[in-house]
Coordinates of C-alpha atoms in Angstrom, one line a residue:
M1 CA 13.7 -21.1 3.2
T2 CA 11.8 -17.7 3.5
M3 CA 11.6 -18.1 7.3
Q4 CA 15.3 -19.0 7.5
M5 CA 16.2 -15.9 5.5
L6 CA 13.9 -13.7 7.7
A7 CA 15.7 -15.0 10.8
Q8 CA 19.1 -14.2 9.3
L9 CA 18.1 -10.7 8.1
Y10 CA 16.0 -9.5 10.9
P11 CA 18.8 -8.5 13.3
Q12 CA 20.2 -6.2 10.6
H13 CA 16.8 -4.7 10.2
I14 CA 16.6 -3.9 13.9
Q15 CA 20.1 -2.3 13.7
E16 CA 18.8 -0.1 10.9
M17 CA 15.8 0.8 13.0
Q18 CA 18.0 1.6 16.0
S19 CA 20.2 3.9 13.8
R20 CA 17.1 5.8 12.4
T21 CA 15.8 6.1 15.9
R22 CA 19.0 7.6 17.2
E23 CA 19.0 10.3 14.5
A24 CA 15.3 11.1 15.0
L25 CA 15.8 11.4 18.8
Q26 CA 18.8 13.7 18.3
R27 CA 16.7 16.0 16.0
E28 CA 14.0 16.3 18.6
G29 CA 16.3 16.5 21.6
I30 CA 14.6 13.7 23.5
D31 CA 15.7 10.3 25.0
G32 CA 13.3 7.8 23.5
L33 CA 10.1 6.8 21.8
I34 CA 7.1 4.9 23.2
I35 CA 5.3 3.3 20.3
H36 CA 1.8 2.1 20.8
S37 CA 0.4 -0.7 18.7
G38 CA -3.1 0.8 19.1
Q39 CA -6.4 -0.1 20.7
S40 CA -9.5 -2.0 19.6
K41 CA -12.3 0.4 18.7
T42 CA -16.0 -0.4 19.4
R43 CA -18.6 0.6 16.9
F44 CA -20.9 3.5 17.8
L45 CA -23.6 2.4 20.3
D46 CA -22.4 -1.2 20.0
D47 CA -20.2 -3.7 21.8
N48 CA -18.8 -5.1 18.6
H49 CA -15.3 -4.0 17.5
Y50 CA -14.0 -2.7 14.2
P51 CA -11.2 -4.8 12.7
F52 CA -7.9 -3.9 14.4
A53 CA -5.0 -2.4 12.4
A54 CA -1.6 -2.0 14.0
N55 CA 0.2 1.3 14.0
P56 CA 2.6 1.2 11.1
H57 CA 5.4 2.6 13.3
F58 CA 4.9 -0.3 15.7
K59 CA 4.9 -3.0 13.0
S60 CA 8.0 -1.5 11.4
W61 CA 9.8 -2.9 14.4
V62 CA 8.0 -6.2 15.1
P63 CA 5.6 -8.3 13.0
I64 CA 2.7 -8.2 15.5
L65 CA -0.3 -7.3 13.5
D66 CA -3.4 -8.4 15.5
N67 CA -2.7 -7.6 19.1
P68 CA -3.8 -4.2 20.5
N69 CA -2.5 -2.6 23.7
C70 CA 1.1 -3.5 23.0
W71 CA 3.9 -1.0 23.5
L72 CA 7.5 -0.6 22.4
I73 CA 10.1 1.5 24.3
V74 CA 13.1 2.3 22.0
N75 CA 16.0 4.7 22.4
G76 CA 18.3 3.6 19.5
V77 CA 20.9 2.1 21.9
D78 CA 19.5 -0.3 24.4
K79 CA 17.7 -3.5 23.6
P80 CA 14.1 -2.5 22.6
K81 CA 11.5 -3.4 25.2
L82 CA 8.3 -4.9 24.1
V83 CA 5.3 -4.8 26.4
F84 CA 3.1 -7.6 25.0
Y85 CA -0.6 -7.6 25.9
R86 CA -1.7 -11.0 27.1
P87 CA -4.8 -10.8 29.2
K88 CA -6.7 -13.4 31.1
D89 CA -9.8 -13.7 28.9
F90 CA -12.3 -16.4 28.3
W91 CA -14.3 -14.4 25.7
H92 CA -11.6 -14.1 23.1
V93 CA -8.5 -15.8 21.9
V94 CA -5.5 -15.0 24.1
P95 CA -2.3 -14.4 22.1
E96 CA 0.4 -17.0 22.6
E97 CA 3.7 -16.1 24.2
P98 CA 5.9 -14.9 21.3
S99 CA 8.4 -17.5 20.2
D100 CA 9.1 -16.6 16.6
F101 CA 12.4 -15.7 14.9
W102 CA 12.2 -12.0 16.1
V103 CA 11.9 -12.5 19.9
D104 CA 15.6 -12.5 20.7
Q105 CA 15.9 -8.9 19.6
F106 CA 13.6 -7.7 22.4
E107 CA 13.2 -7.6 26.1
I108 CA 9.7 -8.8 26.5
V109 CA 7.4 -8.2 29.4
F110 CA 3.7 -9.2 29.6
L111 CA 0.8 -7.0 30.3
A112 CA -2.4 -8.6 31.7
Q113 CA -4.5 -5.5 32.0
A114 CA -4.4 -2.8 29.3
N115 CA -4.8 0.0 31.8
M116 CA -1.9 -1.1 33.9
V117 CA 0.8 -0.4 31.3
E118 CA 2.2 2.7 33.1
K119 CA 4.3 0.5 35.4
H120 CA 6.3 -0.7 32.4
L121 CA 6.9 2.8 31.0
P122 CA 9.6 5.3 32.0
Y123 CA 8.6 7.1 35.2
D124 CA 9.7 10.5 33.8
K125 CA 8.1 10.8 30.4
S126 CA 9.2 14.4 29.8
R127 CA 12.1 13.1 27.7
F128 CA 10.1 10.6 25.8
A129 CA 7.6 10.9 22.9
Y130 CA 4.4 9.0 22.3
I131 CA 4.0 7.6 18.8
G132 CA 0.4 6.6 18.0
E133 CA -3.1 7.8 17.4
Y134 CA -4.6 7.7 20.9
I135 CA -3.7 11.2 22.1
E136 CA -6.0 11.1 25.1
V137 CA -4.4 7.9 26.3
A138 CA -1.0 9.6 25.9
K139 CA -2.1 12.6 27.9
A140 CA -3.5 10.5 30.6
L141 CA -0.2 8.7 30.9
G142 CA 1.6 12.0 31.3
F143 CA 3.3 12.5 27.9
D144 CA 4.1 16.0 26.8
H145 CA 5.6 15.0 23.4
M146 CA 3.2 13.3 21.0
N147 CA 4.0 12.4 17.4
P148 CA 6.6 15.2 17.2
D149 CA 7.1 16.5 13.6
R150 CA 10.9 16.3 13.5
V151 CA 10.7 12.6 14.5
L152 CA 7.9 11.6 12.2
H153 CA 9.3 13.5 9.2
Y154 CA 12.7 11.8 9.5
L155 CA 11.2 8.3 10.1
H156 CA 8.7 8.6 7.3
Y157 CA 11.3 9.8 4.8
Q158 CA 13.6 6.9 5.7
R159 CA 10.9 4.3 5.4
A160 CA 11.2 4.6 1.7
Y161 CA 14.5 2.8 1.9
K162 CA 13.8 -0.9 2.5
T163 CA 16.1 -3.3 4.4
D164 CA 16.8 -6.7 3.1
Y165 CA 14.3 -8.1 5.6
E166 CA 11.6 -5.8 4.3
L167 CA 12.3 -6.8 0.7
I168 CA 11.9 -10.5 1.6
C169 CA 8.6 -9.7 3.2
M170 CA 7.4 -7.8 0.1
R171 CA 8.5 -10.5 -2.3
E172 CA 6.5 -13.0 -0.2
A173 CA 3.5 -10.7 -0.2
N174 CA 3.7 -10.5 -4.0
R175 CA 3.9 -14.3 -4.2
I176 CA 0.7 -14.7 -2.1
A177 CA -1.1 -12.0 -4.1
V178 CA -0.1 -13.6 -7.5
D179 CA -1.6 -16.9 -6.3
G180 CA -4.8 -15.0 -5.7
H181 CA -4.8 -13.2 -9.0
R182 CA -4.4 -16.5 -10.9
A183 CA -7.4 -18.0 -9.0
A184 CA -9.5 -14.9 -9.7
A185 CA -8.7 -15.0 -13.4
S186 CA -9.8 -18.6 -13.5
A187 CA -13.0 -17.7 -11.7
F188 CA -13.7 -14.9 -14.2
A189 CA -13.1 -17.4 -17.1
Q190 CA -15.8 -19.6 -15.5
G191 CA -18.3 -16.7 -15.6
L192 CA -18.6 -16.4 -11.8
S193 CA -20.0 -13.3 -10.0
E194 CA -17.9 -10.6 -8.4
F195 CA -18.7 -12.1 -5.0
D196 CA -17.6 -15.5 -6.0
I197 CA -14.4 -14.3 -7.7
N198 CA -13.5 -12.6 -4.5
L199 CA -14.1 -15.8 -2.6
A200 CA -11.7 -17.5 -5.0
Y201 CA -9.1 -14.9 -4.4
S202 CA -9.5 -15.3 -0.6
R203 CA -9.2 -19.1 -0.8
A204 CA -6.0 -18.8 -2.8
T205 CA -4.3 -16.2 -0.6
R206 CA -5.7 -17.5 2.7
H207 CA -6.6 -13.9 3.5
D208 CA -9.9 -12.8 4.7
D209 CA -11.2 -9.2 4.3
N210 CA -9.4 -8.1 7.4
Q211 CA -6.1 -9.4 6.3
V212 CA -5.8 -8.0 2.8
P213 CA -4.0 -4.7 3.0
Y214 CA -6.8 -2.9 1.3
T215 CA -10.3 -3.7 0.1
S216 CA -10.0 -5.7 -3.1
I217 CA -11.5 -4.3 -6.2
I218 CA -13.3 -7.0 -8.1
A219 CA -15.1 -5.3 -11.1
L220 CA -16.9 -6.9 -14.0
N221 CA -17.8 -5.1 -17.2
Q222 CA -18.8 -1.4 -16.7
N223 CA -17.9 -1.5 -13.1
A224 CA -14.2 -1.5 -14.1
A225 CA -14.7 2.2 -14.9
I226 CA -15.1 2.9 -11.2
L227 CA -11.6 3.5 -9.9
H228 CA -12.4 2.4 -6.3
Y229 CA -15.2 0.0 -6.9
M230 CA -16.0 -1.7 -3.6
V231 CA -19.3 -3.5 -4.3
R232 CA -19.3 -7.2 -5.1
D233 CA -22.4 -8.2 -7.0
Q234 CA -23.5 -11.7 -5.9
F235 CA -25.2 -12.5 -9.2
R236 CA -23.5 -13.6 -12.4
P237 CA -23.9 -11.0 -15.1
A238 CA -25.6 -12.1 -18.3
S239 CA -22.2 -11.6 -20.0
S240 CA -18.8 -11.4 -18.4
R241 CA -17.1 -9.2 -21.0
S242 CA -14.2 -7.8 -18.9
F243 CA -12.7 -8.1 -15.5
L244 CA -10.5 -5.7 -13.5
I245 CA -9.0 -7.0 -10.3
D246 CA -6.9 -4.7 -8.0
A247 CA -6.0 -6.8 -5.0
G248 CA -3.1 -7.4 -2.7
A249 CA -1.8 -9.5 0.1
S250 CA 0.2 -9.0 3.3
F251 CA 3.2 -10.7 4.8
H252 CA 4.4 -9.6 8.3
G253 CA 2.7 -6.3 7.8
Y254 CA 4.1 -5.5 4.3
A255 CA 1.8 -5.1 1.4
A256 CA 1.6 -6.2 -2.3
D257 CA -0.7 -4.2 -4.6
I258 CA -1.3 -5.7 -8.0
T259 CA -3.9 -5.0 -10.8
R260 CA -4.7 -6.9 -13.9
T261 CA -7.5 -6.5 -16.5
Y262 CA -8.9 -9.3 -18.7
C263 CA -11.3 -9.5 -21.7
S264 CA -13.3 -12.6 -22.6
E265 CA -14.1 -11.6 -26.1
T266 CA -12.3 -11.1 -29.4
H267 CA -12.6 -7.4 -29.4
A268 CA -10.5 -4.2 -29.8
F269 CA -10.7 -3.9 -26.0
A270 CA -8.5 -7.0 -25.6
D271 CA -5.9 -5.3 -27.8
L272 CA -6.2 -2.2 -25.7
I273 CA -5.4 -4.2 -22.6
L274 CA -2.2 -5.5 -24.3
A275 CA -1.2 -1.9 -25.2
V276 CA -1.6 -0.7 -21.6
D277 CA 0.3 -3.8 -20.4
R278 CA 3.2 -2.9 -22.7
V279 CA 3.2 0.6 -21.2
T280 CA 3.4 -0.8 -17.7
V281 CA 6.5 -2.9 -18.6
E282 CA 8.1 0.0 -20.3
L283 CA 7.6 2.4 -17.5
A284 CA 8.8 -0.1 -14.9
Q285 CA 12.1 -0.3 -16.9
Q286 CA 12.4 3.5 -16.7
L287 CA 12.6 3.6 -12.9
K288 CA 16.3 4.4 -12.2
P289 CA 18.1 6.1 -9.3
G290 CA 18.3 9.9 -9.9
I291 CA 15.1 10.2 -11.9
P292 CA 12.2 12.2 -10.5
Y293 CA 9.2 9.9 -10.1
A294 CA 7.1 12.6 -11.6
D295 CA 9.0 12.1 -14.8
I296 CA 7.6 8.6 -15.0
H297 CA 4.1 9.9 -14.7
V298 CA 4.7 12.4 -17.5
A299 CA 6.0 9.6 -19.6
A300 CA 2.9 7.5 -18.8
Y301 CA 0.7 10.4 -19.8
R302 CA 2.4 10.7 -23.2
K303 CA 2.2 6.9 -23.7
I304 CA -1.5 6.8 -23.0
A305 CA -1.9 9.7 -25.5
G306 CA -0.2 7.4 -28.0
I307 CA -2.7 4.6 -27.3
L308 CA -5.6 7.0 -27.7
A309 CA -4.3 8.0 -31.1
D310 CA -3.4 4.5 -32.3
F311 CA -6.8 3.1 -31.5
G312 CA -8.7 6.0 -33.1
I313 CA -10.3 7.0 -29.8
V314 CA -9.0 10.6 -30.3
N315 CA -8.4 12.0 -33.8
L316 CA -5.2 13.9 -33.0
D317 CA -1.5 13.1 -32.8
P318 CA -0.2 12.1 -29.4
D319 CA 1.4 15.4 -28.6
G320 CA -1.8 17.2 -29.3
I321 CA -3.8 14.9 -27.2
A322 CA -1.4 15.3 -24.3
D323 CA -1.0 19.1 -24.7
L324 CA -4.7 19.7 -24.7
G325 CA -5.1 17.7 -21.5
I326 CA -7.5 15.1 -23.1
V327 CA -5.5 12.2 -21.6
S328 CA -6.8 13.2 -18.1
T329 CA -10.3 12.1 -19.1
F330 CA -9.1 8.6 -19.8
F331 CA -6.2 8.4 -17.3
P332 CA -7.3 10.4 -14.3
H333 CA -4.9 9.1 -11.6
G334 CA -1.2 9.1 -10.8
I335 CA 1.1 6.5 -12.2
G336 CA 1.8 4.9 -8.8
H337 CA 3.1 5.3 -5.3
F338 CA 5.5 4.1 -2.7
L339 CA 4.7 0.6 -1.3
G340 CA 5.6 -0.9 2.0
L341 CA 4.1 -1.1 5.5
Q342 CA 1.2 0.9 4.0
V343 CA -0.2 0.4 0.5
H344 CA 0.2 4.1 -0.2
D345 CA 3.3 4.5 1.9
V346 CA 4.2 7.8 3.5
A347 CA 6.5 10.7 2.6
G348 CA 5.8 10.7 -1.1
H349 CA 5.3 14.5 -1.3
V350 CA 8.4 15.8 0.5
S351 CA 11.8 16.7 -0.8
D352 CA 13.9 15.9 2.3
D353 CA 13.9 14.2 5.7
R354 CA 12.8 17.4 7.4
G355 CA 9.4 17.2 5.6
T356 CA 9.9 20.1 3.2
P357 CA 6.8 19.9 1.0
N358 CA 7.2 18.8 -2.6
P359 CA 3.6 18.8 -3.9
P360 CA 2.5 17.2 -7.2
P361 CA 2.5 19.4 -10.3
E362 CA -0.7 21.4 -10.8
S363 CA -1.4 19.6 -14.1
H364 CA -1.2 16.2 -12.3
P365 CA -2.7 16.7 -8.9
F366 CA -3.3 13.0 -8.1
L367 CA 0.3 11.9 -8.3
R368 CA 1.1 10.3 -5.0
T369 CA 4.9 10.5 -5.1
T370 CA 7.2 13.3 -6.2
R371 CA 10.4 12.1 -4.7
M372 CA 13.6 11.2 -6.6
V373 CA 13.8 7.6 -7.4
E374 CA 16.6 5.9 -5.4
A375 CA 17.9 2.4 -4.7
R376 CA 16.0 0.3 -2.2
Q377 CA 12.8 2.1 -2.9
V378 CA 9.7 0.1 -3.9
F379 CA 7.1 1.5 -6.2
T380 CA 3.9 0.6 -8.0
I381 CA 3.6 1.3 -11.7
E382 CA -0.1 1.4 -12.7
P383 CA -1.2 3.1 -15.9
G384 CA -4.8 3.0 -16.7
L385 CA -7.3 3.8 -19.5
Y386 CA -11.0 4.1 -18.6
F387 CA -14.3 5.0 -20.1
I388 CA -15.9 6.9 -17.2
D389 CA -19.3 8.3 -18.0
S390 CA -19.0 11.4 -15.8
L391 CA -15.6 12.4 -17.2
L392 CA -16.6 11.7 -20.8
A393 CA -19.7 13.9 -20.2
D394 CA -17.4 16.7 -19.1
L395 CA -15.2 16.2 -22.1
K396 CA -18.2 16.3 -24.5
S397 CA -19.1 19.8 -23.3
T398 CA -15.6 21.2 -24.2
P399 CA -14.2 22.4 -27.5
E400 CA -12.0 19.3 -27.5
S401 CA -15.1 17.1 -28.1
K402 CA -14.6 17.6 -31.8
Y403 CA -11.5 15.4 -31.7
I404 CA -13.2 12.5 -30.0
N405 CA -14.4 9.5 -31.9
W406 CA -17.6 9.0 -29.9
D407 CA -18.6 5.9 -31.8
V408 CA -15.4 4.1 -30.7
I409 CA -16.0 5.2 -27.1
D410 CA -19.6 3.9 -27.1
E411 CA -18.2 0.6 -28.3
M412 CA -15.7 0.5 -25.4
R413 CA -18.0 1.7 -22.6
P414 CA -19.5 -1.7 -21.8
F415 CA -16.0 -3.0 -20.9
G416 CA -15.4 -0.2 -18.3
G417 CA -11.7 0.3 -18.2
I418 CA -8.1 -1.0 -17.8
R419 CA -5.5 -0.8 -15.2
I420 CA -2.3 -2.9 -15.1
E421 CA -0.1 -2.6 -11.9
D422 CA 3.2 -4.1 -11.0
N423 CA 5.4 -3.8 -7.9
I424 CA 9.0 -2.9 -8.5
I425 CA 12.1 -2.8 -6.3
V426 CA 14.7 -0.3 -7.6
H427 CA 18.3 -1.6 -7.2
R428 CA 21.4 0.4 -8.0
E429 CA 22.0 -1.4 -11.3
K430 CA 18.7 -3.0 -12.2
N431 CA 15.0 -3.1 -11.4
E432 CA 13.3 -6.1 -9.9
N433 CA 9.7 -6.4 -11.0
M434 CA 8.4 -8.7 -8.3
T435 CA 5.1 -9.2 -10.0
R436 CA 6.4 -10.2 -13.4
E437 CA 9.2 -12.4 -12.0
L438 CA 6.5 -14.5 -10.4
G439 CA 5.1 -15.1 -13.8
L440 CA 2.0 -13.0 -13.7
N441 CA 1.8 -11.4 -17.1

């Protein structure tokens, strides 16, 4: 059913991409874009390659994720031309000729040698812009316009508004990720190591480390206090008290980004998880068109202050905790971000499609999105509450230390921290919490 819906909705997605391209070209005063999928990179002093990741501008048009040296020629009017790299090669797998639901939307030509692409590109490149990261390649091909600001600002801004095709892809990415989260939770309940929990996640999602949209965070006990914990201990801990998993999945290049936290003991930390979970649900419901996303973060900050007061972690009323900035020790990141072709999708810090800067407020510098909430946008909502040794040490050296119940903190430290993250589509009259609607509570 999903594939049938993709086939039905994809032509409308291409029409929208054509419309955006026409406007971007008009703003720059050029005739077309040449979008490069990218190249495979060799490791320094080695003949092995880094994992390939396609240019997001390329995969916004076509779900080709693993084939370097491909090119798109688009002008917003004519049928897009896809130069598909298909070499003669007995060392590596040669990509099959495309035959999926999307092929009818493109004029497809095949490229056997990566360095022979010029014959497929416009002869006069003065009216075309190269979109990609390989600037030296673009110069060698004769491009004068490379990643022009007016084009990128417009396309990045518009990327926040998802087509129906994109929403189907993101729902499917969430479904895959939820399967992985359930498997990981079961592995934690069995007392497995971080390494083995990650294997359980990979088996359930059928994603290897190069296919997940970001490196999965699989953190047991105190490791859950490390926001971007990337180590996976291969040995079972003596006691698996707590488990934080921040892991996603991809579908046709679109990402899911989900976090859950678990506790294996009857302990106040388990109640703390439930409290943060309630905050996630409440904040997701507050996403509405016309509300600044920064307001959601401020609301989260106040709600975390309430939890700190309710659990006796800070001996102050919630307003006092928030006003003194104490919350930042326990909740040191933003409430979330745009989600789409990239996990932290682009153009979160602008106020219009010309790229006018709209930076985060000075008091909340890690907020990734300051845009107004609008329909067809997709956000993460991810409040957290952590017991981070370095931040707690900083707090202890301030006058505010007198308000902190350090005995409670010492009781919580072995559990690390909590983050609960859902993925939400904002519609005109409702919100769609993709994660919760799949039954992951």
